[in-house]
Each structure stands twice: as structure tokens, then as C-alpha cells.
Amino acid sequence: MTYSIINTIIFIDKQIWSDEFLDKFRVESEKQNELDIQGLAAKKSSGNIDLYSGESWYSDIFRFNLDVMFVNFDQKKGNIMLPFFDHTSVKTLILQLFCSNVLKKKVLQLHASLIQINAAGLMFLGPSGIGKTTQAVLWNQYRDAWIINGDVVFVQKTDDAFLGWGTPWHGSSPYCENTSVPVHAMIVLKQAPENSIRELTGFEKVTAVSNNVFYPRWLENGMELCLETLDHLLTKIPVYELSCRPDEDAVRLTEGTVFGKRMI
């Protein structure tokens, strides 16, 4: 099946990934695939031993848990060994290969949720369990915001803005939409007994955001490409630290601080 994710045309063998979230990104395209991901079946099996024919095209082998992917030298073709052991591991391997390609398009992957309120995008950043999806749901409940992704957000630098993208990867969150929105602000979350918010600057701002960026360290120039895009992102987009409870007051406080007044 062919999919368009962040304007990248990808073929993904339905034997290794097929679900309702991925289907949102399915397209009929005559363009050449920028990324090709196939299943690699055993040629012969005997007892508990599977024989896979040697391939000359691959240059790297990636393993995540018990699952293995063979990758060619330019990171544009991957074969995942069948049968695979864990669906989550397979999606992680595909994500790794996807990141290798879109990084060159000035794209960063962040551990965040993303909402759209009117024409503006808000990102909530933080580690697992901090409340990223919860804040997104609160904005949906009290401000009718659209939840684009609840856990994995890609941000792309364009000539006019930084776009936050939805992709089929969404962690444990059920929110996953095929759309993009200009990022207006990033909100770094902290849990606290009282709600408070402040804008971050300088080293604090850099540290708070960079701790939530996914760095493809397996690429020779991966860190350099990430840091260059991150530097532009931090220069253009304001970052706030929200210490909060999961309630409407946290939404009201953030809205007043980020937008200056109630939007709705």
C-alpha cells in the first residue's frame, strides 16, 4: 500500500503494518516511492530453523527487541524479517527509517501532543505520563480544539512557518490525524498542586525542548541536521513551562498567557 506522510511517498507492505490509523494516510500516487518497506520471508524452513537468502543491496541491519530490518546504503529501502514478533517493534523500525529520510526535509520528531485551536497549533511536551494527552483532551473539552496527535509530533521548517504534522505514530494515545498546522507555541509540562506558567528563555528554553527531541544518532550527520533545525525552531517559536493540575483553569491560564486573551 502507498501512503503520504509529511509529503513523503512511502510503500509499506501490508503484511507488516495495516491498521485504521495508517489508512488515514493512504494515497493513490503515480510518484516514485521515496521509501520502500517490504516484508522478507524465509526461503526455506526446517524445524526451528528459517533460511533467508543473502541480499547484496543492504548496508545496515537494525534490530529492535526481537525484530530485524535490513536497510540499504541511502536509507530508502528496508526489509523486515517475517514472521515478526511484535507489531510495536515493527512500527518503531519503520519510524526509524522514516526519520532518516524526512530529517533532510528539515523535520524534527518530538515527544509531544499537538492540537489545533482556530488556525494555531499548540504542542505539549514532556516525558511519558506527564499529561500531554490529558492537556490535549482538556483543550478539546473546554475550547473545542482538534487533537492532531497525542504523543508523537513532527515539526517541519518551511519558508513561512514551522508546521506541526500528524503521522501514523501516536504512542499509546488514540489520537492520530492526517493534517498539519502552523505551530504557535510549545508548552513544556510539569505536574504541580497549583497552576502556573512562565515563558522560558536562554539555556532553560534550549534544555527543556531538546530533552524532548528524538535524535537519529545512527546517521552520520543526524545530530548536525537535528541541531540546525532545532536552533531555528527555538529562535522563532516561544516556549512556556506550565506547572499544572489537569483542569480547566490550566487551559484558561495557558490561553491567556499564550494568546493574550480568550480566543473563544
Tab-separated table of C-alpha atoms in Angstrom:
chain	number	residue	atom	x	y	z
A	1	MET	CA	0.000	0.000	0.000
A	2	THR	CA	1.174	3.557	-0.727
A	3	TYR	CA	0.985	6.356	1.831
A	4	SER	CA	1.827	10.044	2.014
A	5	ILE	CA	3.317	11.061	5.366
A	6	ILE	CA	4.692	14.620	5.666
A	7	ASN	CA	4.519	14.814	1.853
A	8	THR	CA	6.748	11.725	1.628
A	9	ILE	CA	5.521	8.885	-0.589
A	10	ILE	CA	6.046	5.539	1.140
A	11	PHE	CA	5.219	1.957	0.229
A	12	ILE	CA	4.568	-0.254	3.255
A	13	ASP	CA	3.904	-3.971	2.859
A	14	LYS	CA	0.504	-4.674	4.428
A	15	GLN	CA	1.969	-7.882	5.888
A	16	ILE	CA	3.968	-5.786	8.345
A	17	TRP	CA	1.657	-2.837	9.057
A	18	SER	CA	-2.002	-2.330	8.311
A	19	ASP	CA	-4.436	-0.579	10.642
A	20	GLU	CA	-7.079	2.160	10.773
A	21	PHE	CA	-4.583	4.863	11.737
A	22	LEU	CA	-2.228	4.136	8.849
A	23	ASP	CA	-5.201	4.030	6.463
A	24	LYS	CA	-5.774	7.744	7.071
A	25	PHE	CA	-2.541	8.389	5.167
A	26	ARG	CA	-3.231	6.090	2.219
A	27	VAL	CA	-2.984	7.647	-1.262
A	28	GLU	CA	-3.114	6.678	-4.910
A	29	SER	CA	0.079	8.154	-6.309
A	30	GLU	CA	1.981	7.903	-9.557
A	31	LYS	CA	5.057	9.482	-8.000
A	32	GLN	CA	8.086	7.335	-7.340
A	33	ASN	CA	8.237	5.961	-3.810
A	34	GLU	CA	10.725	7.832	-1.641
A	35	LEU	CA	10.766	4.967	0.850
A	36	ASP	CA	10.049	1.279	0.268
A	37	ILE	CA	9.436	-1.113	3.167
A	38	GLN	CA	8.783	-4.779	2.454
A	39	GLY	CA	8.490	-7.984	4.418
A	40	LEU	CA	11.319	-10.510	3.996
A	41	ALA	CA	10.004	-14.071	4.087
A	42	ALA	CA	12.123	-17.146	4.696
A	43	LYS	CA	13.029	-19.135	1.601
A	44	LYS	CA	13.072	-22.437	3.452
A	45	SER	CA	12.212	-23.693	6.915
A	46	SER	CA	13.289	-26.844	8.693
A	47	GLY	CA	12.205	-27.491	12.233
A	48	ASN	CA	13.007	-24.333	14.177
A	49	ILE	CA	15.478	-23.046	11.583
A	50	ASP	CA	14.487	-20.495	8.914
A	51	LEU	CA	16.698	-19.822	5.893
A	52	TYR	CA	16.789	-16.286	4.455
A	53	SER	CA	18.631	-15.734	1.193
A	54	GLY	CA	21.545	-13.322	1.347
A	55	GLU	CA	20.959	-9.900	-0.207
A	56	SER	CA	23.625	-7.687	-1.789
A	57	TRP	CA	21.742	-4.395	-1.605
A	58	TYR	CA	21.683	-3.797	2.156
A	59	SER	CA	24.404	-1.994	4.092
A	60	ASP	CA	22.922	-1.913	7.627
A	61	ILE	CA	20.949	-4.212	9.901
A	62	PHE	CA	18.734	-2.743	12.623
A	63	ARG	CA	17.249	-4.731	15.489
A	64	PHE	CA	14.589	-3.629	17.963
A	65	ASN	CA	13.772	-6.216	20.605
A	66	LEU	CA	13.401	-9.451	18.578
A	67	ASP	CA	12.586	-7.877	15.216
A	68	VAL	CA	15.150	-7.174	12.486
A	69	MET	CA	15.238	-4.829	9.478
A	70	PHE	CA	17.760	-4.817	6.620
A	71	VAL	CA	18.413	-1.332	5.170
A	72	ASN	CA	20.216	-0.170	2.034
A	73	PHE	CA	23.026	2.394	1.959
A	74	ASP	CA	20.860	5.500	1.348
A	75	GLN	CA	18.206	4.531	3.956
A	76	LYS	CA	15.442	4.413	1.321
A	77	LYS	CA	14.726	0.687	1.307
A	78	GLY	CA	14.045	-1.635	4.212
A	79	ASN	CA	13.129	-5.309	4.558
A	80	ILE	CA	11.684	-6.573	7.833
A	81	MET	CA	12.091	-10.272	8.578
A	82	LEU	CA	8.895	-12.323	8.610
A	83	PRO	CA	7.278	-13.500	10.694
A	84	PHE	CA	7.783	-10.525	13.009
A	85	PHE	CA	7.400	-10.887	16.767
A	86	ASP	CA	5.837	-7.618	17.895
A	87	HIS	CA	3.776	-5.059	15.994
A	88	THR	CA	5.071	-2.182	18.133
A	89	SER	CA	8.673	-3.140	17.370
A	90	VAL	CA	7.955	-3.207	13.641
A	91	LYS	CA	6.363	0.254	13.741
A	92	THR	CA	9.417	1.508	15.642
A	93	LEU	CA	11.762	0.140	12.970
A	94	ILE	CA	9.694	1.786	10.231
A	95	LEU	CA	9.706	5.047	12.192
A	96	GLN	CA	13.491	4.907	12.390
A	97	LEU	CA	13.802	4.574	8.631
A	98	PHE	CA	11.192	7.284	8.083
A	99	CYS	CA	13.131	9.694	10.316
A	100	SER	CA	16.299	9.032	8.323
A	101	ASN	CA	14.520	10.336	5.222
A	102	VAL	CA	12.490	13.308	6.486
A	103	LEU	CA	15.377	14.692	8.542
A	104	LYS	CA	16.772	16.010	5.269
A	105	LYS	CA	13.491	17.927	4.810
A	106	LYS	CA	14.175	19.949	7.989
A	107	VAL	CA	11.894	17.810	10.142
A	108	LEU	CA	12.227	17.068	13.863
A	109	GLN	CA	10.468	14.360	15.858
A	110	LEU	CA	9.379	15.373	19.376
A	111	HIS	CA	7.755	13.608	22.297
A	112	ALA	CA	4.670	15.810	22.381
A	113	SER	CA	0.951	16.137	21.746
A	114	LEU	CA	-0.390	18.580	19.160
A	115	ILE	CA	-3.695	20.439	18.999
A	116	GLN	CA	-5.191	22.949	16.600
A	117	ILE	CA	-7.146	25.862	18.049
A	118	ASN	CA	-8.559	28.022	15.262
A	119	ALA	CA	-5.571	28.277	12.891
A	120	ALA	CA	-2.867	27.917	15.558
A	121	GLY	CA	-1.014	24.831	16.741
A	122	LEU	CA	-0.044	24.218	20.364
A	123	MET	CA	2.410	21.497	21.348
A	124	PHE	CA	2.573	19.990	24.835
A	125	LEU	CA	5.996	18.469	25.550
A	126	GLY	CA	7.178	16.095	28.242
A	127	PRO	CA	8.003	12.501	29.154
A	128	SER	CA	5.510	9.652	29.232
A	129	GLY	CA	2.911	10.058	31.956
A	130	ILE	CA	3.347	13.823	32.404
A	131	GLY	CA	-0.083	14.622	30.942
A	132	LYS	CA	0.454	15.545	27.272
A	133	THR	CA	-2.650	13.742	26.060
A	134	THR	CA	-4.587	14.932	29.106
A	135	GLN	CA	-3.895	18.586	28.275
A	136	ALA	CA	-4.885	17.985	24.661
A	137	VAL	CA	-8.166	16.409	25.796
A	138	LEU	CA	-8.849	19.345	28.158
A	139	TRP	CA	-8.429	21.790	25.285
A	140	ASN	CA	-10.767	19.667	23.190
A	141	GLN	CA	-13.315	19.566	26.005
A	142	TYR	CA	-13.245	23.246	27.005
A	143	ARG	CA	-12.143	25.019	23.802
A	144	ASP	CA	-13.226	22.577	21.076
A	145	ALA	CA	-9.617	22.179	19.918
A	146	TRP	CA	-8.771	19.479	17.371
A	147	ILE	CA	-6.333	16.843	18.653
A	148	ILE	CA	-3.919	16.045	15.818
A	149	ASN	CA	-1.632	13.669	17.738
A	150	GLY	CA	-1.414	12.665	21.367
A	151	ASP	CA	2.200	11.526	21.726
A	152	VAL	CA	4.472	11.826	18.648
A	153	VAL	CA	4.739	15.135	16.782
A	154	PHE	CA	6.864	16.034	13.778
A	155	VAL	CA	7.771	19.683	13.192
A	156	GLN	CA	8.947	20.888	9.790
A	157	LYS	CA	10.678	24.159	8.973
A	158	THR	CA	9.174	25.810	5.884
A	159	ASP	CA	9.750	29.192	4.283
A	160	ASP	CA	6.790	30.712	6.117
A	161	ALA	CA	6.373	28.791	9.366
A	162	PHE	CA	7.074	25.706	11.432
A	163	LEU	CA	4.399	23.122	10.675
A	164	GLY	CA	3.317	20.539	13.221
A	165	TRP	CA	2.354	17.294	11.473
A	166	GLY	CA	0.217	14.360	12.399
A	167	THR	CA	1.621	10.935	11.454
A	168	PRO	CA	0.524	7.290	11.970
A	169	TRP	CA	2.808	7.036	15.025
A	170	HIS	CA	0.942	8.074	18.159
A	171	GLY	CA	2.319	6.008	21.063
A	172	SER	CA	-0.356	4.829	23.463
A	173	SER	CA	-2.612	7.758	22.577
A	174	PRO	CA	-5.662	7.083	20.346
A	175	TYR	CA	-5.336	10.465	18.616
A	176	CYS	CA	-3.848	10.484	15.134
A	177	GLU	CA	-4.905	12.764	12.245
A	178	ASN	CA	-3.502	13.308	8.758
A	179	THR	CA	-3.077	17.081	8.792
A	180	SER	CA	-0.681	19.891	9.686
A	181	VAL	CA	-0.926	23.255	11.447
A	182	PRO	CA	1.482	26.180	11.982
A	183	VAL	CA	2.994	25.886	15.455
A	184	HIS	CA	2.190	28.940	17.576
A	185	ALA	CA	3.841	27.887	20.848
A	186	MET	CA	5.374	24.951	22.715
A	187	ILE	CA	4.306	24.155	26.278
A	188	VAL	CA	6.644	22.105	28.474
A	189	LEU	CA	4.579	20.336	31.139
A	190	LYS	CA	5.216	19.800	34.832
A	191	GLN	CA	2.802	18.337	37.339
A	192	ALA	CA	2.083	20.593	40.328
A	193	PRO	CA	-0.578	21.162	43.010
A	194	GLU	CA	-1.224	24.690	41.665
A	195	ASN	CA	-1.360	26.082	38.146
A	196	SER	CA	1.353	28.491	36.998
A	197	ILE	CA	3.008	29.347	33.694
A	198	ARG	CA	6.121	31.238	32.630
A	199	GLU	CA	7.996	31.814	29.399
A	200	LEU	CA	11.381	30.137	29.118
A	201	THR	CA	14.446	31.819	27.676
A	202	GLY	CA	18.113	31.095	27.137
A	203	PHE	CA	19.598	27.820	28.327
A	204	GLU	CA	16.386	26.814	30.122
A	205	LYS	CA	14.460	27.040	26.853
A	206	VAL	CA	17.056	25.055	24.921
A	207	THR	CA	17.269	22.313	27.551
A	208	ALA	CA	13.507	21.964	28.028
A	209	VAL	CA	12.830	21.418	24.328
A	210	SER	CA	15.968	19.490	23.357
A	211	ASN	CA	15.244	16.901	26.062
A	212	ASN	CA	12.094	16.003	24.114
A	213	VAL	CA	13.701	15.750	20.668
A	214	PHE	CA	14.385	12.368	19.078
A	215	TYR	CA	17.925	12.302	17.682
A	216	PRO	CA	18.758	9.768	14.906
A	217	ARG	CA	22.249	9.007	16.186
A	218	TRP	CA	22.722	6.164	13.708
A	219	LEU	CA	23.048	8.692	10.859
A	220	GLU	CA	26.495	10.110	10.221
A	221	ASN	CA	25.226	13.716	10.156
A	222	GLY	CA	21.969	13.125	12.035
A	223	MET	CA	22.834	15.211	15.086
A	224	GLU	CA	24.035	18.146	12.994
A	225	LEU	CA	20.856	18.210	10.893
A	226	CYS	CA	18.662	17.995	14.003
A	227	LEU	CA	20.503	20.725	15.878
A	228	GLU	CA	20.393	23.090	12.912
A	229	THR	CA	16.602	22.736	12.601
A	230	LEU	CA	16.183	22.898	16.389
A	231	ASP	CA	18.133	26.161	16.533
A	232	HIS	CA	15.755	27.756	14.009
A	233	LEU	CA	12.732	26.380	15.885
A	234	LEU	CA	13.855	27.833	19.210
A	235	THR	CA	14.574	31.191	17.584
A	236	LYS	CA	11.090	31.520	16.081
A	237	ILE	CA	8.677	29.724	18.446
A	238	PRO	CA	8.044	30.763	22.086
A	239	VAL	CA	8.354	28.112	24.787
A	240	TYR	CA	6.462	28.110	28.095
A	241	GLU	CA	6.691	25.958	31.196
A	242	LEU	CA	3.255	25.007	32.503
A	243	SER	CA	3.119	23.612	36.035
A	244	CYS	CA	-0.415	22.418	36.330
A	245	ARG	CA	-3.281	20.325	37.503
A	246	PRO	CA	-5.456	18.545	34.902
A	247	ASP	CA	-8.318	21.062	34.962
A	248	GLU	CA	-9.973	23.888	33.014
A	249	ASP	CA	-8.031	26.535	34.921
A	250	ALA	CA	-4.811	25.220	33.337
A	251	VAL	CA	-6.410	25.737	29.917
A	252	ARG	CA	-7.600	29.242	30.837
A	253	LEU	CA	-4.196	30.232	32.224
A	254	THR	CA	-2.317	28.923	29.176
A	255	GLU	CA	-4.762	30.549	26.766
A	256	GLY	CA	-4.441	33.948	28.415
A	257	THR	CA	-0.652	33.764	28.506
A	258	VAL	CA	-0.019	32.393	25.028
A	259	PHE	CA	-2.698	34.288	23.094
A	260	GLY	CA	-3.116	37.326	25.327
A	261	LYS	CA	-6.870	36.933	25.590
A	262	ARG	CA	-9.601	34.333	25.324
A	263	MET	CA	-9.877	33.088	21.751
A	264	ILE	CA	-13.406	31.744	22.109
